[in-house]
XYZ file of C-alpha atoms in Angstrom:
649
model
C -11.633 -42.389 42.142
C -12.745 -45.945 41.229
C -15.306 -47.307 38.296
C -15.177 -49.388 35.428
C -12.840 -48.215 32.119
C -14.619 -47.053 29.866
C -11.555 -48.250 26.934
C -11.566 -51.618 27.926
C -14.659 -51.903 27.840
C -14.494 -51.296 23.958
C -11.704 -51.417 23.040
C -13.177 -56.135 21.782
C -16.292 -54.907 20.140
C -14.271 -52.402 18.359
C -11.519 -54.071 16.639
C -13.916 -56.340 14.344
C -15.494 -53.077 12.395
C -11.914 -51.692 12.169
C -10.197 -53.778 10.599
C -13.083 -54.476 8.062
C -12.476 -51.158 7.413
C -9.172 -50.901 6.476
C -8.494 -52.772 3.256
C -12.057 -51.149 1.537
C -10.795 -47.726 2.614
C -7.891 -48.183 1.282
C -8.516 -49.051 -1.860
C -11.263 -47.288 -3.056
C -10.457 -44.144 -1.164
C -6.447 -44.272 -4.051
C -8.829 -44.432 -6.666
C -11.443 -41.614 -6.457
C -8.861 -39.239 -4.714
C -6.372 -39.247 -7.178
C -9.242 -38.529 -9.700
C -10.553 -35.492 -7.342
C -6.813 -33.848 -7.259
C -5.883 -33.441 -10.728
C -10.164 -32.417 -11.209
C -8.726 -29.609 -8.074
C -5.338 -28.974 -10.396
C -6.841 -28.461 -13.514
C -9.789 -25.861 -11.456
C -6.322 -24.783 -9.923
C -3.769 -23.862 -13.221
C -7.898 -22.466 -14.817
C -7.479 -19.823 -12.105
C -3.545 -19.361 -12.673
C -4.064 -18.950 -16.027
C -6.432 -16.616 -15.588
C -5.173 -15.173 -13.187
C -2.135 -14.479 -15.546
C -3.755 -13.394 -18.194
C -5.569 -10.476 -16.337
C -1.949 -9.792 -14.933
C -0.447 -9.913 -18.064
C -3.078 -7.562 -19.758
C -2.797 -5.278 -17.158
C 0.756 -4.712 -16.514
C 0.421 -3.405 -21.114
C -2.117 -1.520 -20.367
C 0.115 -0.023 -17.425
C 3.032 0.326 -19.198
C 1.693 1.581 -22.850
C 0.042 4.449 -20.075
C 3.468 5.320 -18.442
C 4.940 5.111 -22.474
C 2.415 7.639 -23.367
C 3.183 10.173 -20.305
C 6.421 10.225 -20.509
C 6.915 10.673 -23.852
C 4.521 13.420 -24.084
C 6.465 14.833 -20.600
C 9.485 15.097 -23.072
C 7.535 16.231 -26.220
C 6.264 19.147 -23.276
C 9.929 19.795 -21.934
C 11.515 19.968 -25.112
C 8.908 22.564 -26.066
C 9.828 24.473 -23.180
C 13.847 24.355 -23.684
C 12.136 26.161 -27.027
C 10.362 28.615 -25.815
C 13.005 29.441 -23.711
C 15.698 29.898 -26.311
C 12.867 31.507 -28.661
C 13.188 34.203 -25.041
C 16.480 33.563 -25.022
C 18.421 32.932 -27.995
C 22.158 33.811 -26.213
C 21.612 31.245 -24.087
C 22.211 28.410 -26.240
C 25.962 29.697 -27.254
C 26.518 29.510 -23.088
C 27.012 26.140 -21.780
C 26.915 27.099 -17.838
C 23.479 28.539 -18.338
C 22.217 25.727 -21.387
C 23.192 23.305 -18.480
C 21.228 24.857 -15.612
C 18.400 25.543 -18.356
C 18.573 21.835 -18.057
C 18.759 21.373 -14.642
C 15.199 23.729 -14.007
C 13.729 21.716 -16.747
C 14.587 18.255 -14.647
C 16.370 17.348 -18.268
C 19.477 14.739 -18.553
C 20.586 16.710 -22.208
C 19.811 19.823 -24.217
C 21.133 19.686 -27.783
C 21.008 22.209 -30.269
C 20.745 21.399 -34.596
C 21.326 23.006 -37.453
C 19.361 22.050 -40.203
C 21.810 19.698 -41.824
C 21.096 18.172 -38.013
C 24.492 18.187 -37.131
C 25.021 19.478 -32.840
C 26.807 23.249 -32.923
C 25.521 23.475 -29.369
C 24.027 21.300 -26.193
C 24.837 20.880 -22.450
C 27.514 17.510 -23.930
C 30.448 19.314 -25.823
C 32.165 15.998 -26.187
C 28.575 15.396 -28.507
C 29.067 18.105 -31.093
C 30.271 17.198 -34.358
C 27.031 14.512 -34.130
C 24.381 14.096 -36.671
C 21.150 12.533 -37.155
C 23.479 10.316 -39.405
C 25.852 9.697 -36.860
C 23.973 5.491 -35.579
C 20.527 3.988 -35.264
C 19.523 6.171 -32.001
C 20.044 9.443 -33.882
C 18.852 8.416 -37.446
C 15.653 8.628 -36.030
C 15.554 11.937 -35.659
C 16.514 12.521 -39.217
C 13.445 12.828 -41.097
C 12.890 16.263 -38.580
C 15.194 17.387 -42.373
C 12.118 17.384 -43.910
C 8.964 18.646 -41.856
C 9.918 21.610 -39.997
C 6.200 21.334 -38.354
C 7.211 17.736 -36.417
C 7.105 16.428 -33.210
C 8.777 13.631 -32.639
C 9.436 11.901 -28.706
C 11.903 8.772 -29.913
C 11.400 5.088 -28.213
C 13.637 4.190 -24.614
C 17.199 2.759 -26.668
C 20.735 2.844 -25.689
C 22.264 6.327 -26.484
C 25.037 6.712 -29.640
C 28.047 8.141 -27.123
C 28.188 6.009 -24.585
C 24.960 3.492 -25.166
C 23.049 4.439 -22.005
C 18.683 3.532 -22.168
C 17.304 7.403 -23.174
C 14.572 8.791 -24.189
C 14.677 11.635 -26.845
C 12.581 14.429 -28.260
C 12.749 16.907 -30.536
C 11.080 20.023 -31.615
C 11.647 23.041 -34.041
C 12.586 26.099 -32.890
C 9.833 28.932 -33.911
C 12.759 30.699 -36.446
C 13.564 27.284 -37.890
C 16.653 28.161 -37.490
C 17.669 24.198 -36.177
C 15.633 22.250 -33.832
C 16.617 21.077 -29.967
C 16.761 17.944 -28.749
C 16.003 16.981 -24.903
C 17.074 13.748 -23.370
C 16.174 12.291 -20.369
C 16.388 9.002 -18.721
C 13.426 6.714 -18.142
C 13.710 5.561 -14.533
C 10.673 5.312 -13.119
C 9.413 3.305 -16.838
C 12.980 1.817 -16.802
C 12.236 0.761 -13.081
C 7.926 0.054 -14.265
C 9.350 -2.080 -17.266
C 11.526 -4.393 -14.462
C 9.102 -4.680 -12.621
C 6.485 -5.536 -14.102
C 8.031 -7.793 -16.659
C 6.318 -11.403 -17.355
C 9.737 -12.654 -15.232
C 8.834 -10.634 -12.256
C 4.721 -11.299 -12.668
C 5.666 -15.345 -12.229
C 8.301 -14.763 -9.608
C 6.102 -12.943 -7.575
C 4.026 -16.729 -6.974
C 4.146 -18.858 -4.693
C 4.460 -22.080 -5.859
C 4.954 -25.280 -3.855
C 8.170 -27.137 -4.906
C 6.366 -29.760 -6.217
C 5.173 -27.917 -9.205
C 5.697 -25.256 -11.638
C 4.990 -23.116 -14.148
C 5.899 -21.780 -17.371
C 5.342 -18.982 -19.987
C 6.045 -19.193 -23.793
C 6.614 -17.625 -26.239
C 4.767 -19.327 -29.226
C 6.377 -17.673 -31.999
C 10.272 -19.137 -31.056
C 9.598 -22.192 -28.438
C 11.840 -20.854 -25.761
C 10.977 -19.868 -22.168
C 10.309 -16.351 -21.793
C 9.025 -16.689 -17.881
C 9.492 -19.814 -15.443
C 9.083 -20.592 -11.656
C 12.590 -22.490 -12.229
C 14.264 -18.642 -13.342
C 17.490 -21.136 -14.989
C 15.300 -22.621 -17.277
C 14.482 -18.975 -18.851
C 15.672 -18.482 -22.251
C 15.325 -22.314 -23.015
C 13.767 -24.245 -25.507
C 10.147 -25.783 -24.349
C 9.106 -29.306 -26.563
C 7.680 -29.011 -29.995
C 5.438 -31.969 -29.053
C 3.287 -29.614 -26.218
C 2.888 -26.085 -28.341
C 1.664 -28.226 -31.282
C -0.758 -30.132 -29.151
C -1.820 -26.707 -27.295
C -2.079 -25.449 -31.277
C -4.740 -27.362 -32.381
C -7.430 -26.143 -29.582
C -9.213 -23.310 -29.826
C -6.899 -20.858 -27.423
C -8.487 -20.969 -24.270
C -9.313 -23.843 -23.460
C -7.582 -26.022 -20.780
C -5.566 -29.100 -22.032
C -3.910 -31.790 -19.579
C -0.698 -33.612 -20.767
C 1.212 -36.342 -19.056
C 5.034 -36.455 -19.482
C 8.416 -37.809 -19.120
C 11.545 -34.947 -18.070
C 14.569 -35.968 -16.939
C 13.492 -39.280 -16.000
C 10.308 -37.525 -13.888
C 6.719 -37.938 -14.731
C 4.811 -34.796 -15.236
C 1.104 -33.702 -15.549
C 0.782 -30.757 -17.681
C -2.340 -27.597 -17.966
C -1.217 -26.213 -20.774
C -3.390 -22.749 -21.923
C -2.593 -20.308 -25.201
C -2.873 -16.393 -23.850
C -1.946 -14.262 -27.208
C 0.756 -15.119 -28.626
C 1.683 -17.033 -25.156
C 1.426 -20.946 -24.121
C 1.579 -20.650 -20.382
C 2.150 -24.155 -18.961
C 1.729 -25.186 -14.683
C 2.936 -28.856 -13.641
C 3.009 -30.955 -11.375
C 5.336 -34.145 -10.422
C 2.995 -36.938 -11.200
C 4.026 -39.004 -7.980
C 3.275 -35.970 -5.554
C -0.115 -37.224 -6.585
C -0.054 -40.130 -5.626
C 1.724 -39.538 -2.597
C -1.163 -37.511 -1.621
C -3.578 -39.655 -2.244
C -1.969 -42.361 -0.069
C -1.634 -39.694 2.898
C -5.500 -38.471 2.072
C -6.651 -42.173 2.727
C -4.692 -43.068 5.765
C -6.043 -39.563 6.934
C -9.030 -40.922 5.905
C -8.879 -44.826 7.684
C -7.676 -42.767 10.880
C -10.780 -39.913 10.678
C -13.581 -43.095 10.223
C -11.837 -45.357 12.809
C -11.929 -43.004 15.379
C -15.269 -41.766 14.307
C -16.693 -45.416 14.571
C -14.979 -45.474 17.822
C -16.680 -42.477 18.782
C -19.665 -43.756 17.654
C -19.794 -46.747 19.644
C -18.486 -44.450 22.723
C -22.290 -43.137 22.369
C -23.928 -46.137 22.096
C -22.709 -47.648 24.971
C -24.241 -44.394 27.059
C -27.224 -44.125 25.123
C -27.805 -47.559 26.310
C -26.991 -47.558 29.617
C -29.080 -44.599 31.884
C -26.552 -44.035 34.353
C -24.149 -42.503 31.421
C -27.102 -39.993 30.391
C -27.323 -38.881 33.998
C -24.335 -37.784 34.538
C -24.051 -36.245 31.637
C -27.503 -34.346 31.801
C -25.923 -33.485 35.176
C -22.765 -32.775 34.501
C -24.007 -30.239 31.317
C -26.097 -28.246 33.787
C -23.710 -27.776 35.901
C -21.137 -26.726 33.325
C -23.725 -23.887 32.068
C -23.421 -22.578 34.962
C -20.484 -22.208 34.646
C -20.119 -20.672 31.726
C -23.101 -17.996 32.914
C -20.046 -16.956 35.351
C -21.099 -19.758 38.117
C -17.393 -21.350 39.146
C -18.429 -22.284 42.482
C -16.753 -26.089 42.956
C -18.784 -29.018 41.243
C -20.054 -31.307 43.585
C -21.600 -34.802 40.789
C -19.945 -38.571 41.872
C -20.040 -40.430 38.815
C -19.530 -43.563 39.540
C -17.409 -43.559 36.346
C -13.606 -43.117 36.976
C -13.517 -40.458 33.528
C -16.345 -39.102 34.284
C -14.859 -38.533 37.744
C -11.061 -37.308 36.868
C -13.198 -34.486 34.900
C -15.137 -33.568 36.922
C -11.438 -33.299 39.008
C -9.354 -31.872 36.738
C -12.997 -28.410 35.852
C -13.393 -27.998 39.669
C -9.030 -26.968 39.449
C -9.666 -25.304 36.897
C -12.390 -23.659 38.726
C -10.188 -22.960 41.241
C -7.455 -21.297 39.304
C -9.688 -18.938 37.780
C -10.966 -17.759 40.639
C -7.813 -17.061 41.907
C -7.174 -15.015 38.507
C -9.690 -13.347 37.804
C -9.361 -11.895 41.874
C -5.979 -11.416 41.639
C -6.013 -9.211 37.803
C -8.829 -7.231 39.271
C -7.231 -6.400 42.153
C -4.035 -5.342 39.843
C -6.301 -3.484 37.350
C -8.889 -1.057 39.835
C -5.026 -0.779 42.054
C -3.702 1.375 39.127
C -0.484 -1.130 39.189
C -1.760 -1.792 35.262
C -3.741 1.298 33.883
C -6.039 0.069 31.978
C -9.669 -0.052 31.494
C -11.258 -2.813 30.023
C -14.881 -3.076 29.117
C -16.514 -6.148 28.154
C -20.048 -7.331 27.635
C -21.603 -10.330 26.682
C -25.354 -10.155 24.500
C -25.217 -13.649 25.100
C -25.890 -13.902 29.069
C -26.697 -10.341 29.420
C -24.045 -9.749 31.764
C -21.748 -6.973 31.848
C -17.646 -6.069 33.141
C -16.067 -2.541 33.574
C -13.709 -1.903 35.918
C -12.626 1.594 38.011
C -9.444 2.920 34.663
C -12.869 2.639 32.630
C -14.775 4.511 34.559
C -11.913 7.802 35.030
C -10.692 7.310 31.705
C -14.709 7.667 30.292
C -16.242 10.053 32.881
C -18.741 7.729 33.987
C -20.534 7.328 37.333
C -24.092 5.240 38.130
C -25.607 3.753 40.939
C -25.508 0.027 41.009
C -28.967 -1.190 39.776
C -29.307 -0.012 36.295
C -30.247 -3.156 33.607
C -28.000 -4.140 31.396
C -28.941 -2.686 27.692
C -28.812 1.030 29.907
C -25.422 0.322 31.304
C -23.556 -0.804 27.910
C -25.991 1.062 26.188
C -24.043 4.436 28.278
C -20.514 2.871 27.385
C -20.831 2.784 24.158
C -22.091 6.370 23.477
C -18.673 7.487 25.169
C -16.654 5.073 23.479
C -18.554 6.246 20.511
C -18.174 9.542 20.890
C -14.212 8.648 21.331
C -14.072 7.339 18.131
C -15.135 10.626 16.180
C -11.823 11.747 16.705
C -9.021 9.931 15.462
C -6.076 10.474 15.177
C -3.648 7.476 13.970
C -5.987 4.633 12.497
C -2.791 2.655 12.780
C -2.382 2.603 15.840
C -5.334 3.102 17.120
C -4.515 6.743 18.677
C -8.038 9.399 19.805
C -8.471 12.329 20.685
C -10.874 13.099 24.026
C -11.396 16.090 26.231
C -12.119 15.046 30.030
C -12.888 18.623 32.845
C -11.124 21.243 30.500
C -8.093 18.269 29.257
C -7.197 16.470 26.736
C -6.231 13.693 26.719
C -5.384 10.350 23.948
C -6.141 7.389 24.376
C -5.165 4.133 22.486
C -8.405 1.627 22.091
C -8.595 -1.759 20.861
C -11.658 -4.220 20.423
C -11.905 -7.529 20.256
C -14.672 -9.560 19.418
C -16.691 -12.705 19.399
C -20.437 -14.859 17.947
C -21.351 -13.468 21.854
C -19.009 -11.204 23.704
C -17.528 -7.046 22.791
C -14.399 -6.464 24.611
C -12.985 -2.087 24.311
C -9.158 -1.839 26.520
C -8.384 2.016 26.724
C -4.738 3.319 27.464
C -4.074 6.485 28.563
C -0.949 7.596 25.793
C -1.168 11.369 26.013
C 2.657 11.631 27.766
C 3.984 9.180 25.376
C 1.823 11.161 21.896
C 2.278 14.617 23.517
C 6.129 13.333 23.213
C 5.770 11.484 19.718
C 4.129 14.576 17.836
C 7.154 17.409 19.549
C 9.603 14.886 17.711
C 6.764 14.418 14.551
C 5.971 18.171 13.927
C 10.279 19.789 14.481
C 10.698 17.046 11.909
C 8.498 18.361 9.646
C 9.598 22.041 10.194
C 12.438 24.306 7.851
C 14.765 25.373 10.438
C 15.142 29.357 7.785
C 11.575 30.100 7.929
C 9.340 28.252 10.706
C 7.348 26.926 7.449
C 6.559 22.960 6.971
C 9.638 21.762 4.522
C 9.478 19.348 2.333
C 8.300 16.645 4.434
C 5.624 17.942 6.806
C 3.551 19.509 3.227
C 4.032 15.516 2.088
C 2.333 14.580 4.686
C -0.213 16.779 5.788
C -1.202 16.813 1.639
C -1.622 13.055 1.766
C -4.376 13.206 4.902
C -6.095 16.461 3.076
C -6.351 14.138 -0.117
C -7.401 11.069 1.220
C -10.707 13.047 2.548
C -12.846 15.006 -0.258
C -14.792 15.608 2.781
C -12.059 18.384 4.102
C -11.009 19.321 0.378
C -13.551 20.719 -0.608
C -13.095 23.257 -3.540
C -8.661 23.895 -2.504
C -5.687 25.107 -4.971
C -2.063 23.543 -5.181
C -0.288 27.331 -5.336
C 3.695 27.142 -6.413
C 5.259 30.069 -5.665
C 8.959 30.908 -6.293
C 10.969 34.206 -4.434
C 12.590 36.934 -7.564
C 15.596 38.206 -7.419
C 16.939 36.393 -4.566
C 20.488 36.210 -6.349
C 20.300 40.314 -6.814
C 20.047 40.233 -3.089
C 22.422 38.312 -2.322
C 24.707 38.976 -4.497
C 24.067 42.849 -2.603
C 23.837 42.566 0.731
C 24.875 38.969 1.730
C 23.301 35.773 2.584
C 21.851 37.266 5.389
C 19.634 39.385 3.966
C 18.872 36.733 1.274
C 17.281 35.374 4.679
C 15.531 37.829 5.219
C 14.397 38.402 2.161
C 12.913 34.574 2.271
C 11.708 34.837 5.839
C 9.226 38.087 5.008
C 7.897 36.324 2.691
C 7.400 33.211 4.860
C 5.328 35.639 7.123
C 3.342 36.285 4.327
C 2.253 32.679 3.825
C 2.000 32.487 8.154
C -0.598 34.875 7.285
C -2.919 33.224 5.268
C -6.327 31.791 7.126
C -4.947 28.645 9.188
C -7.709 26.546 9.482
C -8.013 26.429 5.510
C -3.998 26.848 4.024
C -1.020 24.950 4.906
C 2.425 26.230 3.896
C 6.249 25.069 3.196
C 9.372 25.485 1.485
C 10.003 23.070 -0.440
C 14.066 23.866 -0.982
C 15.957 27.630 -1.978
C 13.654 30.205 -3.067
C 11.093 27.672 -4.021
C 7.937 27.888 -2.056
C 4.366 25.845 -1.429
C 0.519 26.365 -0.629
C -1.904 23.946 0.016
C -5.841 25.962 -0.530
C -8.460 23.816 1.143
C -11.463 23.220 2.984
C -13.628 26.572 0.870
C -17.733 25.736 -0.159
C -16.749 27.850 -3.698
C -13.631 27.898 -6.090
C -14.519 31.848 -5.537
C -13.233 32.287 -2.566
C -10.298 30.239 -3.735
C -9.775 32.358 -6.357
C -9.614 35.761 -3.125
C -7.218 33.845 -1.333
C -4.977 33.501 -4.881
C -5.628 37.177 -5.239
C -4.575 38.672 -1.854
C -1.576 36.305 -1.401
C -0.847 37.842 -5.089
C -1.274 41.823 -3.998
C 1.077 41.499 -1.050
C 3.529 41.456 -4.435
C 5.931 45.254 -4.501
C 5.119 45.327 -0.406
C 8.274 47.868 0.958
C 10.110 46.282 3.647
C 13.424 47.467 5.923
C 16.480 44.741 6.505
C 16.882 44.289 9.982
C 20.161 44.783 10.376
C 21.845 48.062 11.897
C 24.264 48.120 9.106
C 21.839 47.871 6.222
C 18.770 50.495 6.195
C 17.850 49.374 2.616
C 14.514 48.667 1.802
C 13.121 46.263 -0.679
C 9.939 45.230 -2.684
C 8.823 41.392 -2.118
C 8.708 40.286 -5.534
C 7.500 36.119 -6.205
C 5.836 34.333 -9.345
C 3.220 32.316 -8.736
C 1.215 29.371 -10.864
C -1.540 27.613 -8.865
C -3.920 24.339 -10.084
C -7.173 23.253 -8.930
C -8.508 20.371 -6.936
C -11.152 18.787 -7.962
C -11.586 20.931 -11.247
C -7.646 20.065 -12.872
C -6.920 16.775 -10.448
C -7.017 14.854 -7.567
C -3.435 13.870 -7.243
C -1.404 16.163 -4.629
C 0.988 15.177 -7.395
C -0.140 16.160 -10.382
C -1.568 19.525 -9.296
C 1.422 19.711 -7.991
C 3.666 19.326 -11.663
C 1.494 21.433 -13.044
C 1.049 24.103 -10.476
C 4.764 24.661 -11.496
C 5.038 24.424 -14.401
C 2.905 27.851 -14.249
C 5.346 29.639 -11.933
C 7.805 28.556 -13.937
C 5.626 30.007 -17.188
C 4.966 32.927 -15.927
C 8.210 33.675 -13.602
C 9.881 33.809 -17.661
C 7.153 36.049 -18.691
C 7.539 38.014 -15.883
C 11.431 38.472 -16.196
C 10.743 39.482 -20.079
C 8.868 42.229 -19.137
C 11.000 43.825 -16.163
C 13.871 43.016 -19.077
C 11.678 45.057 -21.625
C 11.060 48.220 -18.749
C 14.839 48.208 -18.822
C 14.201 49.099 -22.163
């Protein structure tokens, strides 16, 4: 390949222009870029201060809400213990039953105080004899002695005896013979307080090595939180705090200060009782300005060379002609014409470019043919569909035709073929079974298939890849279903119920009118004691069979463990329909059944306690509705137990 080198022709002519620009650009850009950097830093600081302020406000609201909810829960637990003791007064002096009650109520401690404020019973005998005067934590409840209508809940603090972080609540017994106190360790709240602390908030923000962030408590001048954890608790400059105090709280102030031999650019803003400080090491700014100047200089040099090249090409008719001819050939390549270029430009650089383009075209032709042969021959069973809207071109391999069930004659228009394929794809996309993995369910020739679909697109074209993963997906479903089943009853287990509930609660259209029903088998302990645990297992299976008989398309049932069951009723148009199913379930109580064991020809009746809550009228959160239903179930269980005791009397 022969021809004159453009690089040699332009080198001498461009040197004079390049040298002239060097001195001017470095000095001017350095000054202006420093100003731009300071402006950017201030803007970043303002955004960061605003975001930190919003996070602090949200965290404070979340913590306040969590504290209120936990306090209400503690009072509710204390009321429930009081209510239970009212109906079972003998339990107070029975340590084993009190501890069972604490486990049922899901509380850590239960203490009973007499009217003098002394603990005389409870789950922890080592606390007997403590009074409301035994330390700061106990003193909080001294006011209970002066007002029998009080219900108190204490803030989280270490308990008197062991120093554990606890929250206590107390209510008077109904006969005013004393009051009951429950204690709960607020694990979630303590974790939330740690998670939403100022230090955690600052620690979660990514900072560059050259910048630091501090939150100062204005009242004592100490660092409350910092991107440098070692500085937490240290004193901060009174001069910076005093300087900010002269300005309005929302104003961002810029300062320059020296610290440990380094100069810092400091931005401050007051937020409530905190001073937010964002700092940079000043020398980094100077380095960035220098680097920027060098980059700008390099860019200008390259631009200048490019302009010279374009100018020379413009005035050179042969170069312009060659460019036009080459562009026409390249346009045909873009439209799919992969034939070799045959242009002689008589310019070394152009001829070299054409040579490498031809080499590339040869490789593409070979690779395209090889890939298409591999895909269609079955070595790689992957369906591929691509359409280019700009050039009105479409590609559809045989695997994609087979998976979509498409068979058309050649000669159809681009729009007709594209619309047909997209319609088939849209039909498949309506039955997504796993959005995280893009798995879809479809039927073909009476058989169910599971397809994995991927889509890629740019400004001109869209590509769909389709793969039949039925065998793999069926194995995954079998493994997953086994892990969600309760071995004894065949119902779902707790994990399986959680999975189904999460999917349903994410879609209000699926839920419609719904309810969560908690169910607890009555008399299981009696049956175990009389006939043995195998009979108890039969008893639980009988209850499971009742739940399994519920309409499958509107219910999900699970055994949570022991004698506890849960049912989710969903997809009803009216609440009255839900009530009807609950009524039918309740009517099954008292059903007589015979044990299957040949040596145990005994008949028993199915008895169970129920509690339920409605979606969406009573809540739209699965955990909250389950908790409400569970509470109502225990209320009914106590009521039924009380009625049985009265009937025996």
